[in-house]
PDB file of C-alpha atoms and ligand atoms in Angstrom:
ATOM      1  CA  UNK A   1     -32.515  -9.159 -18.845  1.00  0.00           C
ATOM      2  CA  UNK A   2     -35.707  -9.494 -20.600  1.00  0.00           C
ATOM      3  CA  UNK A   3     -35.302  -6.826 -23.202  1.00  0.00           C
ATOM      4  CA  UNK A   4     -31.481  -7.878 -24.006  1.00  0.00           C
ATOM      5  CA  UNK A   5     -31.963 -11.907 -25.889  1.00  0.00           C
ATOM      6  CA  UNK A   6     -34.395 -10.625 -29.026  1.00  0.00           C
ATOM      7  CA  UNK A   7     -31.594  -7.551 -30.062  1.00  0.00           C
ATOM      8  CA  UNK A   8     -28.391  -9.739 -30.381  1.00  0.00           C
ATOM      9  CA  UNK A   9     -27.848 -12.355 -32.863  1.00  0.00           C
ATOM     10  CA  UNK A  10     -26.580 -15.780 -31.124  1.00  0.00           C
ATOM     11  CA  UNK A  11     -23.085 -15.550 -32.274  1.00  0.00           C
ATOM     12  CA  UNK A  12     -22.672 -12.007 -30.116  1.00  0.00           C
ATOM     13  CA  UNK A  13     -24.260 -13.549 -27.279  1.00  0.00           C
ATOM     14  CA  UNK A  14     -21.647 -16.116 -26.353  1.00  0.00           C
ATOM     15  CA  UNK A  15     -19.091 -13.360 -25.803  1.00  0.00           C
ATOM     16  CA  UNK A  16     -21.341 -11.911 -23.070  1.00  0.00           C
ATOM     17  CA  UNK A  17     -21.109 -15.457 -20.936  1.00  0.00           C
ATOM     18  CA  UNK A  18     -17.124 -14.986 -20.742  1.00  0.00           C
ATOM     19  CA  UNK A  19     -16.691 -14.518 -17.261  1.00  0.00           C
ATOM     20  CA  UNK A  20     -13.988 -11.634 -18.156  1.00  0.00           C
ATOM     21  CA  UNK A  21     -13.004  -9.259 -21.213  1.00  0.00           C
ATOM     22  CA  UNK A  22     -10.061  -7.613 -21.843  1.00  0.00           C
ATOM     23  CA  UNK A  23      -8.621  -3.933 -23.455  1.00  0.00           C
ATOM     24  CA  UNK A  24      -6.491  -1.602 -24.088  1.00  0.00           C
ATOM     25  CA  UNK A  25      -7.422   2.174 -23.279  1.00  0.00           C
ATOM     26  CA  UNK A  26      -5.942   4.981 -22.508  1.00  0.00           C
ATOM     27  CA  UNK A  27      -2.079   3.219 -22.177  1.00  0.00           C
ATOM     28  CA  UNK A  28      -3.532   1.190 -19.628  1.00  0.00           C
ATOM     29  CA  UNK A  29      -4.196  -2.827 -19.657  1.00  0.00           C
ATOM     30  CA  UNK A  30      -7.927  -3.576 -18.350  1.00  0.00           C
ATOM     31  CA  UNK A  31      -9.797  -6.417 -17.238  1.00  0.00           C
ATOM     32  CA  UNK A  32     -13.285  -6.494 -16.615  1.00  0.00           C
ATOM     33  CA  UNK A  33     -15.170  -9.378 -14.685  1.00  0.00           C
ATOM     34  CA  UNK A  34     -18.787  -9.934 -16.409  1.00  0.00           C
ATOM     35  CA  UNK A  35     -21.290 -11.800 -14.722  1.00  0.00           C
ATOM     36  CA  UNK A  36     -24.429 -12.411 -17.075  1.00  0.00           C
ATOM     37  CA  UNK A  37     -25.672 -15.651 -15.412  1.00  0.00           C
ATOM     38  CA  UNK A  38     -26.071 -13.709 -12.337  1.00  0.00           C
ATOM     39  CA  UNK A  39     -26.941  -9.734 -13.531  1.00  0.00           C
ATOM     40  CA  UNK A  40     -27.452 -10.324 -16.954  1.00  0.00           C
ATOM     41  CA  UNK A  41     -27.655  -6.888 -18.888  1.00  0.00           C
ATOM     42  CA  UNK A  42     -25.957  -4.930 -16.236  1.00  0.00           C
ATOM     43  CA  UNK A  43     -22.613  -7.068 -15.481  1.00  0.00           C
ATOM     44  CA  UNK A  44     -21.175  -7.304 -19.295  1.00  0.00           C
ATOM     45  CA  UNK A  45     -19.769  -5.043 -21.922  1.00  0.00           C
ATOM     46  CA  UNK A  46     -21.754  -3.794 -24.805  1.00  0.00           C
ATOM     47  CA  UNK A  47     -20.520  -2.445 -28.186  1.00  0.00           C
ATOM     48  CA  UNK A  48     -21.425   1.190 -26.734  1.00  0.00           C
ATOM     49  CA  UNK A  49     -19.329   1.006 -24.022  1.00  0.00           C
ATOM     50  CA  UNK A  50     -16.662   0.535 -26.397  1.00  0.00           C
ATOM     51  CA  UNK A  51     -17.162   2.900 -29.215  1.00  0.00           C
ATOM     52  CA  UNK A  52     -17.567   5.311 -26.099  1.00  0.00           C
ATOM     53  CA  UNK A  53     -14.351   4.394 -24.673  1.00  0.00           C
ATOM     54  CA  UNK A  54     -12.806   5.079 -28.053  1.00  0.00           C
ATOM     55  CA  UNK A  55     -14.471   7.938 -28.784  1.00  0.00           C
ATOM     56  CA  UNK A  56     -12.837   9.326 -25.315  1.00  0.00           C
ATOM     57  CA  UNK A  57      -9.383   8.795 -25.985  1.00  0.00           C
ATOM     58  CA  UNK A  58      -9.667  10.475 -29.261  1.00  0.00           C
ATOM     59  CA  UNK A  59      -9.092  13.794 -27.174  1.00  0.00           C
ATOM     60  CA  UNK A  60     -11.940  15.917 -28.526  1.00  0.00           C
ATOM     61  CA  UNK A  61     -13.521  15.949 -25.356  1.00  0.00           C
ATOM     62  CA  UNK A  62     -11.195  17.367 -22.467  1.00  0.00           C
ATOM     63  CA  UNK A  63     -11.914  15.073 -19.718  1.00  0.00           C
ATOM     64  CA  UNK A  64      -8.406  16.180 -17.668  1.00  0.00           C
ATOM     65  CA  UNK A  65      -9.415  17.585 -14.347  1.00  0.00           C
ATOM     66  CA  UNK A  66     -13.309  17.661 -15.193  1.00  0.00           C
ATOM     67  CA  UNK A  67     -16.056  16.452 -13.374  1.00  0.00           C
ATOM     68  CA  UNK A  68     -17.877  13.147 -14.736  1.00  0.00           C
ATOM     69  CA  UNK A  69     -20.741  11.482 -13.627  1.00  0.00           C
ATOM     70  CA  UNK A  70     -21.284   7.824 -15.734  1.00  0.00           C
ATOM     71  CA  UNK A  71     -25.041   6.689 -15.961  1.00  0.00           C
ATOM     72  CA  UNK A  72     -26.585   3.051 -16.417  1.00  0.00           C
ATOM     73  CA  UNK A  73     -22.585   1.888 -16.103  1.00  0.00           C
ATOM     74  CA  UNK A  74     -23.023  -1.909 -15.856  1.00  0.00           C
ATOM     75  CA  UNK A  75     -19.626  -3.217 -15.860  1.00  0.00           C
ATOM     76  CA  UNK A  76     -17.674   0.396 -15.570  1.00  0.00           C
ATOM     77  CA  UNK A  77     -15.533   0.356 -18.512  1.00  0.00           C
ATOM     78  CA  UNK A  78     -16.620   4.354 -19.894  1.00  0.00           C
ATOM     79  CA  UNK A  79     -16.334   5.059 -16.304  1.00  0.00           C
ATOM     80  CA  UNK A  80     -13.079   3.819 -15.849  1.00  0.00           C
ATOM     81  CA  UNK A  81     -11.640   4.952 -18.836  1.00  0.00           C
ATOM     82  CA  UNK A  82     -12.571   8.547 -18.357  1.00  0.00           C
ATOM     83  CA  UNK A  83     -10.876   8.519 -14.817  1.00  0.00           C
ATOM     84  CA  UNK A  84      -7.645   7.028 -16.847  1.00  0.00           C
ATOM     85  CA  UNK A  85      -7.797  10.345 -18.852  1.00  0.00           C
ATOM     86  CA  UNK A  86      -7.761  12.230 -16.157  1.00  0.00           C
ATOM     87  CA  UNK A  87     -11.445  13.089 -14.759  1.00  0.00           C
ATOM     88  CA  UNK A  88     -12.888  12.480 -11.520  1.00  0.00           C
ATOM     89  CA  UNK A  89     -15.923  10.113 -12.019  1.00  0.00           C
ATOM     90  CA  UNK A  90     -18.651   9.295 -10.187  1.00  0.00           C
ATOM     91  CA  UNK A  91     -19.873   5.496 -11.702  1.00  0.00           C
ATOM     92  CA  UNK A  92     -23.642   4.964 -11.293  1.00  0.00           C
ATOM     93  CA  UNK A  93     -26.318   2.411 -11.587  1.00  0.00           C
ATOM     94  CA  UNK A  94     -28.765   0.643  -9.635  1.00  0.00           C
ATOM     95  CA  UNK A  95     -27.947  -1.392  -6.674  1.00  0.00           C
ATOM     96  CA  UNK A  96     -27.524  -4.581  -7.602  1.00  0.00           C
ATOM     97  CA  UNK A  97     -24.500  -3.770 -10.111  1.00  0.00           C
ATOM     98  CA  UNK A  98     -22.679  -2.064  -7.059  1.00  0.00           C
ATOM     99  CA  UNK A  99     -20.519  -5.485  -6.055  1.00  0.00           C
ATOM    100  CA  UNK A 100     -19.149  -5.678  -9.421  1.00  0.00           C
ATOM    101  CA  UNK A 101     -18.511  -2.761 -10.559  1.00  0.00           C
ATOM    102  CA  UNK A 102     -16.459  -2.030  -7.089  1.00  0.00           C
ATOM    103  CA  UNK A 103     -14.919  -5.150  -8.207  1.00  0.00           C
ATOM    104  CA  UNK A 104     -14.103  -3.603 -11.393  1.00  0.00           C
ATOM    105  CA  UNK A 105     -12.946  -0.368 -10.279  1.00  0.00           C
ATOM    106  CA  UNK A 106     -10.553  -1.564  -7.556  1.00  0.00           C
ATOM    107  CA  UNK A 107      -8.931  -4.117 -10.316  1.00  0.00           C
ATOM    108  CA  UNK A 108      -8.259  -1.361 -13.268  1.00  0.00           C
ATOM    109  CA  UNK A 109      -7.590   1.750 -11.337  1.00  0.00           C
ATOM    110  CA  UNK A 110      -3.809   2.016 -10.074  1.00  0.00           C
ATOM    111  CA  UNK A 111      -3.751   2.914  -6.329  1.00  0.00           C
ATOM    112  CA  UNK A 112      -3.099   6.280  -7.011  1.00  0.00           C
ATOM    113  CA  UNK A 113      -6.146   7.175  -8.545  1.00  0.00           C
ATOM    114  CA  UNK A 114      -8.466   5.525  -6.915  1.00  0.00           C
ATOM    115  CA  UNK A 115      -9.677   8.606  -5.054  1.00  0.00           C
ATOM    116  CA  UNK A 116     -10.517  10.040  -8.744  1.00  0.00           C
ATOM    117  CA  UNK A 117     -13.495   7.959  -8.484  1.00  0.00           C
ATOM    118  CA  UNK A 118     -16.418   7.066  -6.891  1.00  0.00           C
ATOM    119  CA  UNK A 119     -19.134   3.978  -7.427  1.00  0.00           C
ATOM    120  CA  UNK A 120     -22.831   4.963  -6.319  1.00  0.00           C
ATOM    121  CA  UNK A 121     -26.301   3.542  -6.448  1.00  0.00           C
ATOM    122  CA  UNK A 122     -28.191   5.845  -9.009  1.00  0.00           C
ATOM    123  CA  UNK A 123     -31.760   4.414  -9.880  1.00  0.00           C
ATOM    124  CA  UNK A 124     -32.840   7.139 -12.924  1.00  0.00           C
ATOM    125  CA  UNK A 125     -35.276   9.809 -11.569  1.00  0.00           C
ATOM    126  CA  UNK A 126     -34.623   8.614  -7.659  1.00  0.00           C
ATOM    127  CA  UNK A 127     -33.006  10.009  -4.664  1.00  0.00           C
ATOM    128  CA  UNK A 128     -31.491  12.797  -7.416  1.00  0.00           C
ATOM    129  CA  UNK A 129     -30.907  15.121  -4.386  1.00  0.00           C
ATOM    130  CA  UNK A 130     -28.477  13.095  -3.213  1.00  0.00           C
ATOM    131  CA  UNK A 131     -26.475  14.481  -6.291  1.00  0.00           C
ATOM    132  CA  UNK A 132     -25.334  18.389  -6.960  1.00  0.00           C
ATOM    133  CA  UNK A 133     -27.778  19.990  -9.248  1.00  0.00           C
ATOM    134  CA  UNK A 134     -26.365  20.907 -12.444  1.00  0.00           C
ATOM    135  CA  UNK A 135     -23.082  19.773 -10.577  1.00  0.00           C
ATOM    136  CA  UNK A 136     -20.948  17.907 -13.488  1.00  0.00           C
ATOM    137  CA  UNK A 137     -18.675  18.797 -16.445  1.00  0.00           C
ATOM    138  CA  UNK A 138     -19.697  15.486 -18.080  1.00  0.00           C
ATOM    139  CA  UNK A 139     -22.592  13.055 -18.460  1.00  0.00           C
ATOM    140  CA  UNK A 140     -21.866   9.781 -20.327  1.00  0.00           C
ATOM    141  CA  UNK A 141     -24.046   6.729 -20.947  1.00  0.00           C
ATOM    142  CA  UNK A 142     -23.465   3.813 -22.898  1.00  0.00           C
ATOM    143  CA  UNK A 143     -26.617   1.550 -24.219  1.00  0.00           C
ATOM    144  CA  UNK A 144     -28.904   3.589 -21.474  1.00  0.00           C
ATOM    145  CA  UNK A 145     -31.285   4.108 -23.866  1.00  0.00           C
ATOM    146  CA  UNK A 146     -33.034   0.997 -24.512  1.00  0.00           C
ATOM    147  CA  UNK A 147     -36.636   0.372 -21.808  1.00  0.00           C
ATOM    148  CA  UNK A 148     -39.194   2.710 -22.746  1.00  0.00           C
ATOM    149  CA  UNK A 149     -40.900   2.669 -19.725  1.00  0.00           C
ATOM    150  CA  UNK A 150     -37.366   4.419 -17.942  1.00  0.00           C
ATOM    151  CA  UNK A 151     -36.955   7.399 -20.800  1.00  0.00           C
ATOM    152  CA  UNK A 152     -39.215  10.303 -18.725  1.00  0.00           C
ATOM    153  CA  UNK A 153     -37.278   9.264 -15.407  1.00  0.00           C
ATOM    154  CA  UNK A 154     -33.870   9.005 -17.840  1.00  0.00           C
ATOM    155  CA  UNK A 155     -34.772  12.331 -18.854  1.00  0.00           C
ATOM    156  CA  UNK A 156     -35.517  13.786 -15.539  1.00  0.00           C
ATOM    157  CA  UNK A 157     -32.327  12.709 -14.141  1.00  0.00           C
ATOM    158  CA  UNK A 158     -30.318  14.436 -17.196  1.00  0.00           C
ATOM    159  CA  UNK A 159     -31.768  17.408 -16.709  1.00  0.00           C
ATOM    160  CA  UNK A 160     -31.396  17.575 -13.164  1.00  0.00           C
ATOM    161  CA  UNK A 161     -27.512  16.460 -13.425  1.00  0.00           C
ATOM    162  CA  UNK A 162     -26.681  18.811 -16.145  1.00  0.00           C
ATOM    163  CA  UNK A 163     -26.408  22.886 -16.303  1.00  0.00           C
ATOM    164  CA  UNK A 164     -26.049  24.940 -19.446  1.00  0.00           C
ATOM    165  CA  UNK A 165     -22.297  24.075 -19.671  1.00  0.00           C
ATOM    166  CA  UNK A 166     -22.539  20.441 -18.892  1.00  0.00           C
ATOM    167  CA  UNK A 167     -21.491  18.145 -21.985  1.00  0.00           C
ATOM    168  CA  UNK A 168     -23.820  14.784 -22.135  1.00  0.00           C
ATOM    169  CA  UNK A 169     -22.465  12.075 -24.626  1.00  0.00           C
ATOM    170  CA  UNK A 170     -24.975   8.761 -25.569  1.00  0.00           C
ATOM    171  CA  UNK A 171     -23.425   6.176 -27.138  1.00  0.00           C
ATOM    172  CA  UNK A 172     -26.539   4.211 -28.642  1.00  0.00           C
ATOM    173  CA  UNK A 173     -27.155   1.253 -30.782  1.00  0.00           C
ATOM    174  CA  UNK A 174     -30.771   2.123 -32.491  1.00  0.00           C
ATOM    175  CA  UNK A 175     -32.341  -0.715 -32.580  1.00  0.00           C
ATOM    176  CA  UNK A 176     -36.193   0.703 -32.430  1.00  0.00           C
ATOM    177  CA  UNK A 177     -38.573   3.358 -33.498  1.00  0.00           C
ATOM    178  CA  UNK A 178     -38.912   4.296 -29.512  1.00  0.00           C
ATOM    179  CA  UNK A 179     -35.231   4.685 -28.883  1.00  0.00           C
ATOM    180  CA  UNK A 180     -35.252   8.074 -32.005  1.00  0.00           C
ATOM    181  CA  UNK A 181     -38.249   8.435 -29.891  1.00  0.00           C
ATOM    182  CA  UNK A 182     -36.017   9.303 -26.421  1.00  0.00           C
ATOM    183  CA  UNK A 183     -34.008  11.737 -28.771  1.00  0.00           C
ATOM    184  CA  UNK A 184     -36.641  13.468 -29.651  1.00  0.00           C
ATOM    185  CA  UNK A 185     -37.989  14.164 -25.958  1.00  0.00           C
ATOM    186  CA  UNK A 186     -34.242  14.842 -25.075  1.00  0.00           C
ATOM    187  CA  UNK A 187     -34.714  17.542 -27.878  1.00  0.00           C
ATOM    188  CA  UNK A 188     -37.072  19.453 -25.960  1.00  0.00           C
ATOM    189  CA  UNK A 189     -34.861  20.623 -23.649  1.00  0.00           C
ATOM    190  CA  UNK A 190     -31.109  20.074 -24.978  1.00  0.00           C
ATOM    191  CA  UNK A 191     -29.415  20.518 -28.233  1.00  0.00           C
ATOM    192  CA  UNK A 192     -28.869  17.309 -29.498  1.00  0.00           C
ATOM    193  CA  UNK A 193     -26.118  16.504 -31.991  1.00  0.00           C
ATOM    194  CA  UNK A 194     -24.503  13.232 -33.348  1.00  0.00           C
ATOM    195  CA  UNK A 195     -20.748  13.635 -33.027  1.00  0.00           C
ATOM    196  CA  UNK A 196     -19.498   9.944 -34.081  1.00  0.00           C
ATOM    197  CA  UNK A 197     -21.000   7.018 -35.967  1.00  0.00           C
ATOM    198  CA  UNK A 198     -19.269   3.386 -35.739  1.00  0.00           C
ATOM    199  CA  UNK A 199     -20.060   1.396 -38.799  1.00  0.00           C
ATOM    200  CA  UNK A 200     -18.842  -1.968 -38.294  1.00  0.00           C
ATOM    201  CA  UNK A 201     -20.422  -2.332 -34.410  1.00  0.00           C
ATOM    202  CA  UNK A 202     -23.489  -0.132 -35.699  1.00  0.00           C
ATOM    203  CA  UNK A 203     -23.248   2.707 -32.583  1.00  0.00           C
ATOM    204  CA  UNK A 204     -23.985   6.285 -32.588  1.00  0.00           C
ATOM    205  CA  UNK A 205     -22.513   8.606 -29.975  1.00  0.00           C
ATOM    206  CA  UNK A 206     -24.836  12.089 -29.365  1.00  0.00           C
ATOM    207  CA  UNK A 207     -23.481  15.221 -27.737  1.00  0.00           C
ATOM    208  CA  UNK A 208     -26.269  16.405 -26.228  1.00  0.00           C
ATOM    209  CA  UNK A 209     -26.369  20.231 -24.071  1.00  0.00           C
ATOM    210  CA  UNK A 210     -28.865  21.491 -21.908  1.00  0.00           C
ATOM    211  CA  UNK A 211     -31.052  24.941 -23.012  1.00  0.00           C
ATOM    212  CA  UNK A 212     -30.398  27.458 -20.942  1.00  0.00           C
ATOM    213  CA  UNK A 213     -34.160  28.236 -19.523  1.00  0.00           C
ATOM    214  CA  UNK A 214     -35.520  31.611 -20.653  1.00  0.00           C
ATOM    215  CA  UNK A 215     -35.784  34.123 -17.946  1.00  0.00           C
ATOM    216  CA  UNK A 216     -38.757  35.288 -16.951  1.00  0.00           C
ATOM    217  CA  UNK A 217     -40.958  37.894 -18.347  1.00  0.00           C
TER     218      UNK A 217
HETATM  219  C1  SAM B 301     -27.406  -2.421 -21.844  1.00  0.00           C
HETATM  220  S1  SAM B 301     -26.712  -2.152 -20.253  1.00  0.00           S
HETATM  221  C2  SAM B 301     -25.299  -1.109 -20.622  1.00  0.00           C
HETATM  222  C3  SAM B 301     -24.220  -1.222 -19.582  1.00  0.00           C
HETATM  223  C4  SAM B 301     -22.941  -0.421 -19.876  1.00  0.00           C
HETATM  224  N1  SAM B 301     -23.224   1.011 -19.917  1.00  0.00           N
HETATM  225  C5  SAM B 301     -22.305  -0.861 -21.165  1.00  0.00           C
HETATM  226  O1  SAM B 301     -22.523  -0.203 -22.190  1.00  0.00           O
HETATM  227  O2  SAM B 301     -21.593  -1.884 -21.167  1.00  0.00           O
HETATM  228  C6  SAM B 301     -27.869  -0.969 -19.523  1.00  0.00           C
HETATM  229  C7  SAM B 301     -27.519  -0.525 -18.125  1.00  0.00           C
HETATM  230  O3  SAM B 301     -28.504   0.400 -17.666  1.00  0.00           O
HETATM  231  C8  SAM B 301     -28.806   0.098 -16.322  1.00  0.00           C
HETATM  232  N2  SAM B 301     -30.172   0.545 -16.021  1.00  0.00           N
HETATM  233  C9  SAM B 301     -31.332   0.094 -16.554  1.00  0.00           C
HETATM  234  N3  SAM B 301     -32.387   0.728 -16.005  1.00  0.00           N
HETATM  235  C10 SAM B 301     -31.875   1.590 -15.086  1.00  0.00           C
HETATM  236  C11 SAM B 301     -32.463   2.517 -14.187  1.00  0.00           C
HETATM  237  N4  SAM B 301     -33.787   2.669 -14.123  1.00  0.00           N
HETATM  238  N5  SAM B 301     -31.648   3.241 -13.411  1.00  0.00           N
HETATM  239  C12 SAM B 301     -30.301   3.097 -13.482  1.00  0.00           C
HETATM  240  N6  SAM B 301     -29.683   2.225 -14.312  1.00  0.00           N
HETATM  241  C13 SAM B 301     -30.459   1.482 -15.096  1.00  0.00           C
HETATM  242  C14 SAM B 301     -28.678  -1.414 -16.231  1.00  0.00           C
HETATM  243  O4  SAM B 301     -28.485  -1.844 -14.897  1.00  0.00           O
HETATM  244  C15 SAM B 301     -27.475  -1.667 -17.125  1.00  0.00           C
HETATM  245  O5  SAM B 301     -26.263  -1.599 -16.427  1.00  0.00           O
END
């Protein structure tokens, strides 16, 4: 909660205290409970989420019958969305966003796809075995990158999550020096590109793909 009142002007903020948002994605009507008075970053819907969620339905990544895991998912709209186009999600973050994004899941997924997803506790760089290595089509993350003191764990769980086939997609807002500083350490070890940049909401999403290790000598 800290890190979130300096980055948005006052005018964006009121948005956030609606107890509910609504849109339109992927033919379906959703509507997402927020609760900032009680979870605060993790229980409303950023910008990223959204330029995400329409950078999804734009088709050029095939999400029908794939694998997805989503990271840092507050609310669940990415999540949800990608299980709308037809992948089987797994919807992660840490444990005090489970109620609501249940809450969300159960209220924008028709009956007959609820089994396409799943909502689990994921705290970056913990209990990772409890996940397949290596074991998803698709990583996606909206506004995950933003508390420097998370980026080697963030890091740790990407690479753990992902093989050399896996597809990872960030949508970010830059709003520091440190956050060009995560996508430089994510450099090390994937190929980083930027596949979409939203103007008028200021978001960049980045495609980002896992070296394959060099064997050994
Ligand atoms: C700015 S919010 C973005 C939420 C959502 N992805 C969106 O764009 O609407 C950042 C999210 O990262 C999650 N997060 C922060 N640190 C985390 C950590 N160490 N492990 C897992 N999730 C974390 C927060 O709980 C929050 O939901």
């Amino acid at each position: 909660m800290m890190a979130l009142v300096p980055y948005e002007p006052i005018p964006a903020l009121s948005k956030l205290h609606d107890s509910s948002v609504k849109f339109h994605f992927a033919n379906h009507h959703l509507h997402l409970t927020q609760d900032w008075s009680r979870l605060g970053v993790a229980a409303v819907v950023w910008d990223a989420a959204v330029v995400l969620c329409m950078y999804l339905e734009l088709g050029q990544i095939e999400l029908r019958g794939k694998g997805a895991i989503e990271l840092g998912a507050g609310t669940g709209l990415v999540g949800i969305v990608a299980a709308l186009l037809g992948a089987k999600v797994t919807i992660t973050d840490r444990e005090p966003a489970m109620e609501l994004l249940r809450v969300n899941v159960r209220d924008n997924i028709p009956p007959e796809q609820q089994g396409a997803v799943v909502v689990s506790e994921l705290t970056w760089g913990e209990g990772l075995e409890r996940y397949p290595a290596g074991g998803y089509d698709i990583i996606l993350g909206a506004d995950i990158v933003y508390l420097v003191e998370t980026f080697p764990a963030l890091l740790r769980t990407l690479e753990h999550l992902s093989s050399d086939r896996t597809v990872v997609l960030l949508a970010c807002r830059i709003r520091y020096d440190r956050d060009v500083a995560f996508l430089d350490m994510l450099r090390q070890s994937f190929t980083v590109e930027e596949v979409h940049y939203e103007a008028q909401r200021d978001i960049h999403i980045y495609k980002a793909v896992k070296r394959q290790s060099k064997p050994e000598l």
